[in-house]
Amino acid sequence: MTNSPYLPVIVLLLAAVAFALSTLLLAWLWARFFSPHKPGPSKNAIYECGLESVGDAWIQFKPGYYLYGIIFLVFDVEAVFLLPFAVAFSRFGAAESLAMLVFLLLLVEGLVWAYQKNILVWT
Amino acid sequence: MDEKLKNELSKQGIFTTTLQNLYNWGRTNSIWPLNFGLACCAIEMIATTMARYDMARFGAEVFRPSPRQADLMIVAGTVTKKMAPLVVRLYNQMPEPKYVISMGACAISGGPFKQGYNVLKGIDRFIPVDIYIPGCPPRPEALLDAFMELQKKIDEQTLTGEKRPRHLNAGEPSEFVVPRYGAHDLEPTKNPNLWKAPLVQISQAGTDESGSH
């Protein structure tokens, strides 16, 4: 057991955990014995910008920009894949071309879906 | 602990301290200010943190963007009446022990805008101020001087007894009244427990330093 190669790791782990716990314990004891507990409405407030929070956090957003951004991102990534495809175009076999065609068709399908859903028109 | 014994022990290579000294040593050398500027004084405050004046020498380079992590509020600039409730609320949200430096003429008294309808005539009407720095704006050296004065002040505070920080007194409030926007002015216009209008007596003028009591 004394020759176990993991013994130093365990010792260090225990020391690390003990250090973290003892610091927390000391802070807790310090607060318990020296600091009187004084909560208040401002102190317990969640928002810490000086202003009071207004209204509810559960509100509805217009998703237009989000969808537009997603479509942009998809075609941005597509361009990254298309560039090596275009560079090596003449040396492709049938299998590679088919795979690329499926990839492109999937993206075109997405574009058609977006067009049908009227996402491409900014309202 | 007896001072002579402490000296004698330190000659023998034994360092002794008290819990209070250790606590104050830590507090004085790691004052984290709130990252909060109001007007042109804030530019000087920013300059103080930069390499030329280098507030990091005092352990205070960590400007915290959240009041929950800050010890020191530097009220740097004109406090308009619109901004005053926000300043007080931020002060309330800072954890104890906390300190305030009132930087510049505006934060002290309203400064050149004192006669204006929209400017608070001194932040000390709502929150307790520890150090005042005059100037319009004060130079970074003045802020550093105020900072060193604050360090001295913290170092002299004790854990028990009369000189303890305010928050260790269970009777003292932790929050100060946050003013509301009224029809014509803030409501209340001042915290009456904190700030009393100086009454200047003409007959007493010249008899003491301030001419007031």
Coordinates of C-alpha atoms in Angstrom, one line a residue:
Chain A
M1 CA 0.0 0.0 0.0
T2 CA 2.8 2.4 0.9
N3 CA 4.3 1.8 -2.6
S4 CA 1.1 2.6 -4.4
P5 CA 1.8 5.2 -7.1
Y6 CA -1.5 6.9 -6.5
L7 CA -0.8 7.6 -2.8
P8 CA 0.7 11.1 -3.4
V9 CA -2.4 11.9 -5.6
I10 CA -4.7 10.9 -2.8
V11 CA -2.7 12.9 -0.2
L12 CA -2.8 16.0 -2.5
L13 CA -6.5 15.5 -3.2
L14 CA -7.3 15.3 0.5
A15 CA -5.1 18.4 1.2
A16 CA -6.9 20.3 -1.6
V17 CA -10.4 19.4 -0.3
A18 CA -9.4 20.2 3.3
F19 CA -8.0 23.6 2.2
A20 CA -11.2 24.5 0.4
L21 CA -13.4 23.3 3.2
S22 CA -11.4 24.9 6.0
T23 CA -11.4 28.2 4.2
L24 CA -15.2 28.1 3.9
L25 CA -15.5 26.9 7.5
L26 CA -13.3 29.8 8.7
A27 CA -15.4 32.3 6.7
W28 CA -18.6 30.8 8.1
L29 CA -17.2 31.0 11.7
W30 CA -16.0 34.5 11.1
A31 CA -19.5 35.6 9.9
R32 CA -21.1 33.7 12.8
F33 CA -19.1 35.3 15.6
F34 CA -18.2 38.7 14.4
S35 CA -20.8 39.9 11.8
P36 CA -24.4 40.5 12.8
H37 CA -26.8 39.2 10.2
K38 CA -28.5 42.1 8.4
P39 CA -30.4 41.3 5.3
G40 CA -32.6 43.9 3.5
P41 CA -34.7 44.4 0.4
S42 CA -31.9 46.0 -1.6
K43 CA -29.3 43.6 -0.4
N44 CA -31.4 40.6 -1.3
A45 CA -32.4 42.0 -4.7
I46 CA -31.4 39.8 -7.6
Y47 CA -30.6 42.6 -10.0
E48 CA -27.4 44.6 -9.2
C49 CA -27.4 47.4 -11.6
G50 CA -28.7 50.1 -9.3
L51 CA -32.1 50.1 -11.1
E52 CA -35.1 48.2 -9.8
S53 CA -36.1 45.4 -12.1
V54 CA -39.4 46.0 -13.9
G55 CA -41.9 43.4 -15.2
D56 CA -41.5 39.7 -15.7
A57 CA -38.5 37.8 -17.1
W58 CA -40.9 35.4 -19.0
I59 CA -41.7 37.5 -22.0
Q60 CA -42.0 36.5 -25.7
F61 CA -39.3 37.7 -28.2
K62 CA -39.8 38.1 -31.9
P63 CA -37.7 35.2 -33.3
G64 CA -37.1 36.8 -36.8
Y65 CA -33.5 37.7 -36.2
Y66 CA -32.7 34.4 -34.6
L67 CA -34.0 32.4 -37.5
Y68 CA -32.3 34.6 -40.0
G69 CA -29.0 34.2 -38.0
I70 CA -29.4 30.4 -38.0
I71 CA -29.9 30.3 -41.7
F72 CA -26.9 32.6 -42.3
L73 CA -24.8 30.3 -40.1
V74 CA -25.8 27.2 -42.0
F75 CA -24.9 28.7 -45.4
D76 CA -21.7 30.1 -43.9
V77 CA -20.6 26.6 -42.9
E78 CA -21.8 25.3 -46.3
A79 CA -19.4 27.8 -48.0
V80 CA -16.5 26.4 -45.9
F81 CA -17.3 22.9 -47.2
L82 CA -17.9 23.9 -50.8
L83 CA -14.5 25.6 -51.2
P84 CA -12.4 22.4 -51.0
F85 CA -15.1 20.7 -53.0
A86 CA -14.7 23.2 -55.8
V87 CA -10.9 23.1 -55.6
A88 CA -10.8 19.3 -56.0
F89 CA -13.8 19.1 -58.3
S90 CA -12.1 17.4 -61.4
R91 CA -10.6 14.6 -59.3
F92 CA -13.8 13.4 -57.8
G93 CA -15.3 9.9 -58.2
A94 CA -19.0 9.1 -58.4
A95 CA -19.3 8.2 -54.7
E96 CA -17.8 11.5 -53.5
S97 CA -20.0 13.5 -55.9
L98 CA -23.0 11.7 -54.7
A99 CA -22.2 12.4 -51.0
M100 CA -21.7 16.1 -51.9
L101 CA -24.9 16.1 -53.8
V102 CA -26.8 14.8 -50.8
F103 CA -25.2 17.4 -48.6
L104 CA -26.1 20.2 -51.0
L105 CA -29.7 18.9 -51.4
L106 CA -30.2 18.8 -47.6
L107 CA -29.2 22.5 -47.5
V108 CA -31.4 23.4 -50.4
E109 CA -34.2 21.6 -48.7
G110 CA -33.6 23.8 -45.7
L111 CA -33.6 26.9 -47.9
V112 CA -36.9 25.8 -49.5
W113 CA -38.4 25.3 -46.0
A114 CA -37.3 28.7 -44.9
Y115 CA -38.7 30.2 -48.1
Q116 CA -42.0 28.5 -47.6
K117 CA -42.2 29.7 -44.0
N118 CA -41.6 33.2 -45.2
I119 CA -38.5 33.6 -42.9
L120 CA -36.5 35.2 -45.7
V121 CA -38.8 38.2 -45.9
W122 CA -38.0 40.6 -43.1
T123 CA -41.3 41.7 -41.5
Chain B
M1 CA -0.4 41.8 23.3
D2 CA 2.4 43.7 25.1
E3 CA 4.3 45.8 22.6
K4 CA 7.7 45.2 24.3
L5 CA 7.3 41.5 24.3
K6 CA 6.3 41.6 20.7
N7 CA 9.5 43.5 19.9
E8 CA 11.6 41.1 22.0
L9 CA 10.1 38.1 20.2
S10 CA 10.7 39.6 16.8
K11 CA 14.4 40.1 17.6
Q12 CA 14.5 36.4 18.3
G13 CA 12.9 35.7 14.9
I14 CA 9.5 35.0 16.2
F15 CA 6.7 36.9 14.5
T16 CA 3.6 37.4 16.5
T17 CA 0.3 39.1 15.6
T18 CA -3.2 39.4 16.7
L19 CA -6.3 38.2 14.8
Q20 CA -7.4 41.9 14.5
N21 CA -4.1 42.9 13.0
L22 CA -4.1 40.1 10.5
Y23 CA -7.7 40.9 9.6
N24 CA -7.0 44.6 9.1
W25 CA -3.8 43.8 7.2
G26 CA -5.8 41.7 4.7
R27 CA -8.5 44.3 4.5
T28 CA -6.3 47.4 4.0
N29 CA -4.3 45.7 1.2
S30 CA -7.2 44.3 -0.8
I31 CA -9.7 47.0 -1.1
W32 CA -11.7 46.3 -4.2
P33 CA -13.5 49.4 -5.6
L34 CA -16.8 49.4 -7.4
N35 CA -16.4 50.0 -11.1
F36 CA -18.7 53.0 -11.1
G37 CA -18.1 56.4 -12.6
L38 CA -20.6 59.2 -12.8
A39 CA -18.9 62.1 -14.6
C40 CA -15.5 63.6 -15.5
C41 CA -13.9 62.6 -12.1
A42 CA -14.3 59.0 -13.3
I43 CA -11.7 59.8 -16.1
E44 CA -9.2 60.7 -13.3
M45 CA -10.3 57.5 -11.5
I46 CA -9.5 55.5 -14.6
A47 CA -6.2 57.2 -15.0
T48 CA -5.4 56.3 -11.4
T49 CA -5.8 52.6 -12.2
M50 CA -3.6 52.8 -15.3
A51 CA 0.1 52.2 -15.5
R52 CA 1.3 55.7 -14.8
Y53 CA -0.3 56.1 -11.4
D54 CA -0.9 52.4 -10.8
M55 CA -3.4 51.9 -8.1
A56 CA -2.4 48.2 -8.1
R57 CA 0.4 49.1 -5.8
F58 CA -2.2 49.4 -3.1
G59 CA -3.9 46.2 -3.9
A60 CA -6.9 48.0 -5.4
E61 CA -6.6 47.4 -9.1
V62 CA -9.5 44.9 -9.1
F63 CA -12.4 47.2 -10.0
R64 CA -15.5 45.0 -9.6
P65 CA -18.4 45.5 -12.0
S66 CA -20.8 44.1 -9.3
P67 CA -21.5 45.7 -6.0
R68 CA -21.6 42.3 -4.4
Q69 CA -17.9 41.9 -4.8
A70 CA -16.8 45.5 -3.9
D71 CA -15.6 47.0 -0.7
L72 CA -15.2 50.6 -1.7
M73 CA -17.5 53.0 -3.6
I74 CA -15.7 55.9 -5.2
V75 CA -18.4 58.4 -5.9
A76 CA -16.6 60.0 -8.9
G77 CA -18.6 62.8 -10.3
T78 CA -21.8 64.8 -10.3
V79 CA -24.7 62.9 -8.6
T80 CA -27.8 64.0 -10.3
K81 CA -31.1 63.5 -8.6
K82 CA -32.0 61.0 -11.2
M83 CA -28.9 59.0 -10.4
A84 CA -29.0 59.4 -6.6
P85 CA -31.4 56.4 -5.8
L86 CA -29.2 54.2 -8.0
V87 CA -26.1 55.2 -6.1
V88 CA -27.8 54.5 -2.7
R89 CA -29.1 51.2 -3.9
L90 CA -25.7 50.1 -5.2
Y91 CA -24.2 51.1 -1.8
N92 CA -26.9 49.0 0.0
Q93 CA -26.0 46.0 -2.2
M94 CA -22.3 46.1 -1.3
P95 CA -21.2 43.7 1.4
E96 CA -20.0 44.9 4.7
P97 CA -17.5 46.3 5.7
K98 CA -17.8 49.0 3.0
Y99 CA -16.3 52.4 2.5
V100 CA -17.1 55.5 0.5
I101 CA -14.7 58.0 -1.1
S102 CA -16.5 61.2 -2.2
M103 CA -14.4 62.3 -5.1
G104 CA -14.5 65.9 -6.4
A105 CA -16.5 69.0 -5.7
C106 CA -19.7 67.6 -7.2
A107 CA -19.9 64.5 -5.0
I108 CA -19.1 66.6 -1.9
S109 CA -21.5 69.5 -2.4
G110 CA -22.8 69.6 -5.9
G111 CA -19.8 71.6 -7.0
P112 CA -20.4 74.1 -9.9
F113 CA -23.9 72.7 -10.3
K114 CA -24.9 73.3 -6.7
Q115 CA -27.5 75.9 -7.7
G116 CA -29.0 73.6 -10.3
Y117 CA -32.4 72.1 -9.9
N118 CA -31.3 68.6 -10.8
V119 CA -28.1 68.0 -8.9
L120 CA -27.8 66.4 -5.5
K121 CA -25.9 68.7 -3.2
G122 CA -23.5 66.1 -1.8
I123 CA -23.8 62.3 -1.7
D124 CA -23.3 62.4 2.1
R125 CA -27.0 63.3 2.3
F126 CA -27.8 59.7 1.7
I127 CA -24.8 57.5 2.4
P128 CA -22.0 57.8 5.0
V129 CA -18.8 59.1 3.4
D130 CA -15.4 58.2 4.8
I131 CA -13.0 60.3 2.8
Y132 CA -13.7 63.5 0.9
I133 CA -11.4 64.7 -1.9
P134 CA -11.8 68.3 -3.1
G135 CA -10.9 69.2 -6.6
C136 CA -12.6 69.7 -10.0
P137 CA -11.6 67.1 -10.8
P138 CA -9.0 65.9 -8.3
R139 CA -5.8 64.7 -9.8
P140 CA -4.9 61.0 -9.5
E141 CA -2.4 61.8 -6.8
A142 CA -5.3 63.2 -4.7
L143 CA -7.2 60.0 -5.2
L144 CA -4.2 58.0 -4.2
D145 CA -3.8 60.2 -1.1
A146 CA -7.4 59.6 -0.2
F147 CA -6.8 55.9 -0.7
M148 CA -3.9 55.9 1.7
E149 CA -6.0 57.8 4.2
L150 CA -8.7 55.2 3.9
Q151 CA -6.1 52.5 4.4
K152 CA -5.0 54.2 7.6
K153 CA -8.6 54.5 8.7
I154 CA -9.3 50.8 8.1
D155 CA -6.1 49.9 9.9
E156 CA -7.2 51.7 13.0
Q157 CA -10.5 49.9 13.2
T158 CA -11.0 47.2 15.8
L159 CA -13.1 44.1 16.0
T160 CA -14.7 45.1 19.2
G161 CA -15.4 48.3 21.2
E162 CA -16.0 51.8 20.0
K163 CA -13.7 51.9 17.0
R164 CA -15.2 48.8 15.3
P165 CA -16.6 49.2 11.8
R166 CA -20.2 50.2 11.6
H167 CA -21.6 46.8 10.4
L168 CA -20.2 45.0 13.5
N169 CA -22.7 47.0 15.6
A170 CA -25.9 45.0 15.6
G171 CA -28.0 48.1 16.2
E172 CA -26.8 50.0 13.1
P173 CA -28.9 49.6 10.0
S174 CA -27.4 47.7 7.0
E175 CA -29.4 49.6 4.4
F176 CA -29.9 53.3 4.0
V177 CA -33.1 54.8 2.7
V178 CA -33.3 54.8 -1.0
P179 CA -34.9 58.1 -2.2
R180 CA -37.9 58.1 -4.6
Y181 CA -38.5 60.5 -7.4
G182 CA -41.1 63.0 -6.1
A183 CA -43.0 65.6 -8.0
H184 CA -40.4 68.3 -7.5
D185 CA -37.5 66.7 -5.7
L186 CA -36.3 63.5 -4.2
E187 CA -38.4 62.1 -1.4
P188 CA -36.9 62.3 1.2
T189 CA -34.5 65.1 0.2
K190 CA -31.9 63.7 2.7
N191 CA -31.4 61.0 5.2
P192 CA -32.2 62.8 8.4
N193 CA -30.3 60.3 10.5
L194 CA -27.2 60.8 8.5
W195 CA -27.0 64.4 7.5
K196 CA -27.9 67.5 9.3
A197 CA -27.9 71.0 7.7
P198 CA -25.0 73.0 9.1
L199 CA -26.4 75.9 11.1
V200 CA -24.2 78.9 10.6
Q201 CA -24.4 81.4 13.4
I202 CA -23.3 84.8 12.4
S203 CA -22.4 85.8 15.9
Q204 CA -20.2 82.8 16.3
A205 CA -18.5 83.3 12.9
G206 CA -14.7 83.4 13.2
T207 CA -14.7 81.7 16.6
D208 CA -14.1 78.2 15.3
E209 CA -12.7 76.8 12.2
S210 CA -15.9 76.3 10.3
G211 CA -18.0 79.1 11.7
S212 CA -20.7 76.6 12.2
H213 CA -21.8 74.0 14.7

